[in-house]
Amino acid sequence: MKKTTNRIQFIPKMYCGIFGHNYQVTRKVTYYVKEYTCNHCKKQLTTNSNGNLIELTPKFKEINAILERIHKKRIQRLKIKTITSSIC
Ligand SMILES: [Zn+2]
């Protein structure tokens, strides 16, 4: 039998109902917060501040965008710090 993982003939939502969601990381917001999307039904999840997985609502998308911005700034600042400390 051929493997048909990539070409599911079922209605995606029905497939997830039977086999469960197949989440993949679609975006890394910070070290701890990530966004996941189901391969089949495109349902999106994210990690909240308690480390639990919750549905990715527009509100959480907004929060994640802010978190990502802060996180990137922090990384940049750390990089600059290490560069300057290695020079001095
Ligand atoms: Zn799904």
mmCIF file of N, CA and C and ligand atoms in Angstrom:
data_model
loop_
_atom_site.group_PDB
_atom_site.id
_atom_site.type_symbol
_atom_site.label_atom_id
_atom_site.label_comp_id
_atom_site.label_asym_id
_atom_site.label_seq_id
_atom_site.Cartn_x
_atom_site.Cartn_y
_atom_site.Cartn_z
ATOM 1 N N MET A 1 0.838 -1.211 0.000
ATOM 2 C CA MET A 1 0.000 0.000 0.000
ATOM 3 C C MET A 1 0.868 1.254 0.000
ATOM 4 N N LYS A 2 0.505 2.182 -0.818
ATOM 5 C CA LYS A 2 1.269 3.436 -0.901
ATOM 6 C C LYS A 2 1.009 4.299 0.325
ATOM 7 N N LYS A 3 2.010 5.057 0.690
ATOM 8 C CA LYS A 3 1.852 5.985 1.810
ATOM 9 C C LYS A 3 1.134 7.232 1.307
ATOM 10 N N THR A 4 0.051 7.587 1.950
ATOM 11 C CA THR A 4 -0.730 8.729 1.457
ATOM 12 C C THR A 4 -0.803 9.853 2.479
ATOM 13 N N THR A 5 0.209 9.917 3.331
ATOM 14 C CA THR A 5 0.206 10.908 4.407
ATOM 15 C C THR A 5 0.034 12.335 3.878
ATOM 16 N N ASN A 6 0.629 12.607 2.725
ATOM 17 C CA ASN A 6 0.583 13.974 2.216
ATOM 18 C C ASN A 6 -0.662 14.244 1.381
ATOM 19 N N ARG A 7 -1.364 13.195 1.009
ATOM 20 C CA ARG A 7 -2.560 13.388 0.180
ATOM 21 C C ARG A 7 -3.736 12.689 0.835
ATOM 22 N N ILE A 8 -4.166 13.289 1.913
ATOM 23 C CA ILE A 8 -5.277 12.696 2.652
ATOM 24 C C ILE A 8 -6.565 12.919 1.880
ATOM 25 N N GLN A 9 -7.313 11.849 1.699
ATOM 26 C CA GLN A 9 -8.565 11.944 0.956
ATOM 27 C C GLN A 9 -9.750 12.314 1.861
ATOM 28 N N PHE A 10 -9.549 12.171 3.169
ATOM 29 C CA PHE A 10 -10.626 12.502 4.100
ATOM 30 C C PHE A 10 -10.859 14.006 4.137
ATOM 31 N N ILE A 11 -11.995 14.367 4.684
ATOM 32 C CA ILE A 11 -12.195 15.770 5.052
ATOM 33 C C ILE A 11 -11.235 16.036 6.200
ATOM 34 N N PRO A 12 -10.378 17.052 6.085
ATOM 35 C CA PRO A 12 -9.327 17.250 7.094
ATOM 36 C C PRO A 12 -9.804 17.178 8.535
ATOM 37 N N LYS A 13 -10.911 17.845 8.830
ATOM 38 C CA LYS A 13 -11.381 17.891 10.213
ATOM 39 C C LYS A 13 -11.790 16.512 10.703
ATOM 40 N N MET A 14 -12.334 15.730 9.795
ATOM 41 C CA MET A 14 -12.736 14.378 10.144
ATOM 42 C C MET A 14 -11.487 13.553 10.435
ATOM 43 N N TYR A 15 -10.478 13.743 9.642
ATOM 44 C CA TYR A 15 -9.213 13.035 9.838
ATOM 45 C C TYR A 15 -8.655 13.323 11.227
ATOM 46 N N CYS A 16 -8.649 14.584 11.618
ATOM 47 C CA CYS A 16 -8.124 14.972 12.925
ATOM 48 C C CYS A 16 -8.974 14.391 14.040
ATOM 49 N N GLY A 17 -10.294 14.308 13.802
ATOM 50 C CA GLY A 17 -11.186 13.740 14.789
ATOM 51 C C GLY A 17 -10.883 12.278 15.047
ATOM 52 N N ILE A 18 -10.433 11.575 14.017
ATOM 53 C CA ILE A 18 -10.132 10.148 14.153
ATOM 54 C C ILE A 18 -8.698 9.935 14.638
ATOM 55 N N PHE A 19 -7.758 10.589 13.994
ATOM 56 C CA PHE A 19 -6.340 10.311 14.261
ATOM 57 C C PHE A 19 -5.670 11.349 15.163
ATOM 58 N N GLY A 20 -6.353 12.434 15.428
ATOM 59 C CA GLY A 20 -5.748 13.497 16.230
ATOM 60 C C GLY A 20 -5.012 14.478 15.341
ATOM 61 N N HIS A 21 -4.773 15.655 15.863
ATOM 62 C CA HIS A 21 -4.098 16.705 15.094
ATOM 63 C C HIS A 21 -2.622 16.373 14.906
ATOM 64 N N ASN A 22 -2.078 16.876 13.843
ATOM 65 C CA ASN A 22 -0.657 16.669 13.558
ATOM 66 C C ASN A 22 0.025 18.039 13.536
ATOM 67 N N TYR A 23 0.348 18.518 14.717
ATOM 68 C CA TYR A 23 0.882 19.877 14.831
ATOM 69 C C TYR A 23 2.361 19.955 14.476
ATOM 70 N N GLN A 24 2.715 21.020 13.794
ATOM 71 C CA GLN A 24 4.115 21.302 13.495
ATOM 72 C C GLN A 24 4.405 22.741 13.891
ATOM 73 N N VAL A 25 5.618 22.968 14.350
ATOM 74 C CA VAL A 25 6.007 24.325 14.738
ATOM 75 C C VAL A 25 6.080 25.188 13.491
ATOM 76 N N THR A 26 5.320 26.273 13.482
ATOM 77 C CA THR A 26 5.326 27.145 12.317
ATOM 78 C C THR A 26 6.060 28.456 12.608
ATOM 79 N N ARG A 27 6.230 28.750 13.879
ATOM 80 C CA ARG A 27 6.891 30.004 14.211
ATOM 81 C C ARG A 27 7.469 29.911 15.611
ATOM 82 N N LYS A 28 8.707 30.368 15.754
ATOM 83 C CA LYS A 28 9.300 30.427 17.083
ATOM 84 C C LYS A 28 9.253 31.866 17.542
ATOM 85 N N VAL A 29 8.475 32.111 18.582
ATOM 86 C CA VAL A 29 8.299 33.480 19.069
ATOM 87 C C VAL A 29 9.440 33.820 20.027
ATOM 88 N N THR A 30 9.584 33.011 21.068
ATOM 89 C CA THR A 30 10.717 33.136 21.986
ATOM 90 C C THR A 30 11.259 31.726 22.221
ATOM 91 N N TYR A 31 12.191 31.582 23.161
ATOM 92 C CA TYR A 31 12.712 30.246 23.455
ATOM 93 C C TYR A 31 11.598 29.328 23.924
ATOM 94 N N TYR A 32 10.611 29.889 24.601
ATOM 95 C CA TYR A 32 9.569 29.073 25.222
ATOM 96 C C TYR A 32 8.251 29.104 24.468
ATOM 97 N N VAL A 33 7.987 30.189 23.791
ATOM 98 C CA VAL A 33 6.702 30.340 23.110
ATOM 99 C C VAL A 33 6.844 30.017 21.630
ATOM 100 N N LYS A 34 6.020 29.100 21.184
ATOM 101 C CA LYS A 34 6.024 28.728 19.769
ATOM 102 C C LYS A 34 4.595 28.691 19.254
ATOM 103 N N GLU A 35 4.474 28.798 17.938
ATOM 104 C CA GLU A 35 3.164 28.645 17.324
ATOM 105 C C GLU A 35 3.144 27.351 16.521
ATOM 106 N N TYR A 36 2.046 26.631 16.620
ATOM 107 C CA TYR A 36 1.909 25.350 15.943
ATOM 108 C C TYR A 36 0.720 25.391 15.004
ATOM 109 N N THR A 37 0.843 24.695 13.880
ATOM 110 C CA THR A 37 -0.277 24.569 12.954
ATOM 111 C C THR A 37 -0.485 23.092 12.633
ATOM 112 N N CYS A 38 -1.735 22.659 12.629
ATOM 113 C CA CYS A 38 -2.040 21.281 12.264
ATOM 114 C C CYS A 38 -1.913 21.138 10.752
ATOM 115 N N ASN A 39 -1.213 20.097 10.328
ATOM 116 C CA ASN A 39 -1.004 19.829 8.901
ATOM 117 C C ASN A 39 -2.297 19.606 8.148
ATOM 118 N N HIS A 40 -3.292 19.104 8.832
ATOM 119 C CA HIS A 40 -4.501 18.660 8.152
ATOM 120 C C HIS A 40 -5.604 19.713 8.151
ATOM 121 N N CYS A 41 -5.938 20.235 9.333
ATOM 122 C CA CYS A 41 -7.081 21.164 9.390
ATOM 123 C C CYS A 41 -6.654 22.614 9.580
ATOM 124 N N LYS A 42 -5.337 22.848 9.666
ATOM 125 C CA LYS A 42 -4.779 24.201 9.792
ATOM 126 C C LYS A 42 -5.154 24.899 11.094
ATOM 127 N N LYS A 43 -5.583 24.110 12.089
ATOM 128 C CA LYS A 43 -5.859 24.679 13.403
ATOM 129 C C LYS A 43 -4.542 25.151 14.008
ATOM 130 N N GLN A 44 -4.555 26.306 14.650
ATOM 131 C CA GLN A 44 -3.324 26.868 15.197
ATOM 132 C C GLN A 44 -3.351 26.912 16.715
ATOM 133 N N LEU A 45 -2.201 26.571 17.286
ATOM 134 C CA LEU A 45 -2.040 26.613 18.732
ATOM 135 C C LEU A 45 -0.826 27.462 19.073
ATOM 136 N N THR A 46 -0.786 27.909 20.308
ATOM 137 C CA THR A 46 0.400 28.604 20.785
ATOM 138 C C THR A 46 0.638 28.245 22.252
ATOM 139 N N THR A 47 1.833 28.540 22.722
ATOM 140 C CA THR A 47 2.135 28.319 24.130
ATOM 141 C C THR A 47 1.795 29.587 24.886
ATOM 142 N N ASN A 48 1.084 29.468 26.000
ATOM 143 C CA ASN A 48 0.812 30.669 26.793
ATOM 144 C C ASN A 48 1.870 30.839 27.887
ATOM 145 N N SER A 49 1.671 31.843 28.706
ATOM 146 C CA SER A 49 2.698 32.177 29.699
ATOM 147 C C SER A 49 2.905 31.071 30.731
ATOM 148 N N ASN A 50 1.920 30.171 30.870
ATOM 149 C CA ASN A 50 2.073 29.059 31.811
ATOM 150 C C ASN A 50 2.695 27.826 31.160
ATOM 151 N N GLY A 51 2.979 27.934 29.869
ATOM 152 C CA GLY A 51 3.581 26.812 29.162
ATOM 153 C C GLY A 51 2.569 25.811 28.642
ATOM 154 N N ASN A 52 1.284 26.182 28.726
ATOM 155 C CA ASN A 52 0.237 25.294 28.215
ATOM 156 C C ASN A 52 -0.082 25.636 26.772
ATOM 157 N N LEU A 53 -0.560 24.638 26.045
ATOM 158 C CA LEU A 53 -0.952 24.885 24.664
ATOM 159 C C LEU A 53 -2.393 25.367 24.628
ATOM 160 N N ILE A 54 -2.602 26.456 23.912
ATOM 161 C CA ILE A 54 -3.956 27.012 23.789
ATOM 162 C C ILE A 54 -4.194 27.389 22.338
ATOM 163 N N GLU A 55 -5.450 27.592 22.006
ATOM 164 C CA GLU A 55 -5.800 27.966 20.642
ATOM 165 C C GLU A 55 -5.233 29.339 20.306
ATOM 166 N N LEU A 56 -4.691 29.474 19.118
ATOM 167 C CA LEU A 56 -4.097 30.746 18.711
ATOM 168 C C LEU A 56 -5.183 31.676 18.183
ATOM 169 N N THR A 57 -5.646 32.529 19.064
ATOM 170 C CA THR A 57 -6.680 33.497 18.687
ATOM 171 C C THR A 57 -5.991 34.775 18.192
ATOM 172 N N PRO A 58 -6.731 35.648 17.501
ATOM 173 C CA PRO A 58 -6.124 36.911 17.045
ATOM 174 C C PRO A 58 -5.452 37.681 18.183
ATOM 175 N N LYS A 59 -6.034 37.584 19.384
ATOM 176 C CA LYS A 59 -5.469 38.279 20.536
ATOM 177 C C LYS A 59 -4.084 37.725 20.875
ATOM 178 N N PHE A 60 -3.968 36.402 20.821
ATOM 179 C CA PHE A 60 -2.676 35.798 21.134
ATOM 180 C C PHE A 60 -1.657 36.026 20.027
ATOM 181 N N LYS A 61 -2.148 36.131 18.779
ATOM 182 C CA LYS A 61 -1.248 36.462 17.676
ATOM 183 C C LYS A 61 -0.593 37.814 17.935
ATOM 184 N N GLU A 62 -1.418 38.739 18.419
ATOM 185 C CA GLU A 62 -0.937 40.080 18.736
ATOM 186 C C GLU A 62 0.104 40.025 19.853
ATOM 187 N N ILE A 63 -0.231 39.276 20.909
ATOM 188 C CA ILE A 63 0.685 39.137 22.045
ATOM 189 C C ILE A 63 2.007 38.526 21.575
ATOM 190 N N ASN A 64 1.911 37.490 20.741
ATOM 191 C CA ASN A 64 3.115 36.832 20.248
ATOM 192 C C ASN A 64 3.979 37.768 19.403
ATOM 193 N N ALA A 65 3.324 38.616 18.625
ATOM 194 C CA ALA A 65 4.062 39.579 17.799
ATOM 195 C C ALA A 65 4.862 40.532 18.682
ATOM 196 N N ILE A 66 4.249 40.947 19.775
ATOM 197 C CA ILE A 66 4.930 41.841 20.718
ATOM 198 C C ILE A 66 6.077 41.098 21.405
ATOM 199 N N LEU A 67 5.782 39.880 21.858
ATOM 200 C CA LEU A 67 6.806 39.052 22.515
ATOM 201 C C LEU A 67 8.014 38.841 21.603
ATOM 202 N N GLU A 68 7.714 38.572 20.334
ATOM 203 C CA GLU A 68 8.775 38.326 19.364
ATOM 204 C C GLU A 68 9.674 39.550 19.214
ATOM 205 N N ARG A 69 9.037 40.709 19.175
ATOM 206 C CA ARG A 69 9.781 41.968 19.026
ATOM 207 C C ARG A 69 10.712 42.170 20.227
ATOM 208 N N ILE A 70 10.155 41.952 21.424
ATOM 209 C CA ILE A 70 10.954 42.111 22.644
ATOM 210 C C ILE A 70 12.110 41.105 22.654
ATOM 211 N N HIS A 71 11.775 39.879 22.289
ATOM 212 C CA HIS A 71 12.764 38.793 22.286
ATOM 213 C C HIS A 71 13.928 39.113 21.341
ATOM 214 N N LYS A 72 13.604 39.580 20.125
ATOM 215 C CA LYS A 72 14.644 39.902 19.150
ATOM 216 C C LYS A 72 15.537 41.036 19.639
ATOM 217 N N LYS A 73 14.907 42.029 20.245
ATOM 218 C CA LYS A 73 15.668 43.161 20.784
ATOM 219 C C LYS A 73 16.637 42.684 21.848
ATOM 220 N N ARG A 74 16.139 41.788 22.708
ATOM 221 C CA ARG A 74 16.942 41.262 23.801
ATOM 222 C C ARG A 74 18.148 40.496 23.255
ATOM 223 N N ILE A 75 17.925 39.705 22.216
ATOM 224 C CA ILE A 75 19.003 38.929 21.601
ATOM 225 C C ILE A 75 20.053 39.868 21.020
ATOM 226 N N GLN A 76 19.576 40.909 20.310
ATOM 227 C CA GLN A 76 20.490 41.878 19.711
ATOM 228 C C GLN A 76 21.356 42.545 20.772
ATOM 229 N N ARG A 77 20.698 42.926 21.868
ATOM 230 C CA ARG A 77 21.417 43.596 22.950
ATOM 231 C C ARG A 77 22.477 42.656 23.540
ATOM 232 N N LEU A 78 22.117 41.386 23.679
ATOM 233 C CA LEU A 78 23.043 40.391 24.212
ATOM 234 C C LEU A 78 24.240 40.234 23.291
ATOM 235 N N LYS A 79 23.970 40.216 21.971
ATOM 236 C CA LYS A 79 25.047 40.079 20.996
ATOM 237 C C LYS A 79 26.024 41.238 21.100
ATOM 238 N N ILE A 80 25.474 42.446 21.172
ATOM 239 C CA ILE A 80 26.306 43.646 21.273
ATOM 240 C C ILE A 80 27.150 43.572 22.544
ATOM 241 N N LYS A 81 26.512 43.143 23.622
ATOM 242 C CA LYS A 81 27.194 43.018 24.906
ATOM 243 C C LYS A 81 28.397 42.075 24.798
ATOM 244 N N THR A 82 28.177 40.908 24.186
ATOM 245 C CA THR A 82 29.259 39.930 24.101
ATOM 246 C C THR A 82 30.378 40.431 23.201
ATOM 247 N N ILE A 83 30.007 41.150 22.123
ATOM 248 C CA ILE A 83 31.027 41.688 21.220
ATOM 249 C C ILE A 83 31.890 42.703 21.968
ATOM 250 N N THR A 84 31.230 43.658 22.638
ATOM 251 C CA THR A 84 31.979 44.694 23.329
ATOM 252 C C THR A 84 32.810 44.126 24.478
ATOM 253 N N SER A 85 32.259 43.107 25.175
ATOM 254 C CA SER A 85 33.013 42.555 26.295
ATOM 255 C C SER A 85 34.224 41.748 25.805
ATOM 256 N N SER A 86 34.135 41.212 24.589
ATOM 257 C CA SER A 86 35.285 40.467 24.079
ATOM 258 C C SER A 86 36.362 41.404 23.558
ATOM 259 N N ILE A 87 35.958 42.647 23.189
ATOM 260 C CA ILE A 87 36.927 43.640 22.727
ATOM 261 C C ILE A 87 37.685 44.215 23.937
ATOM 262 N N CYS A 88 36.933 44.552 24.979
ATOM 263 C CA CYS A 88 37.535 45.222 26.145
ATOM 264 C C CYS A 88 38.357 44.289 27.033
HETATM 265 ZN ZN ZN B 1 -6.041 19.060 12.855
#
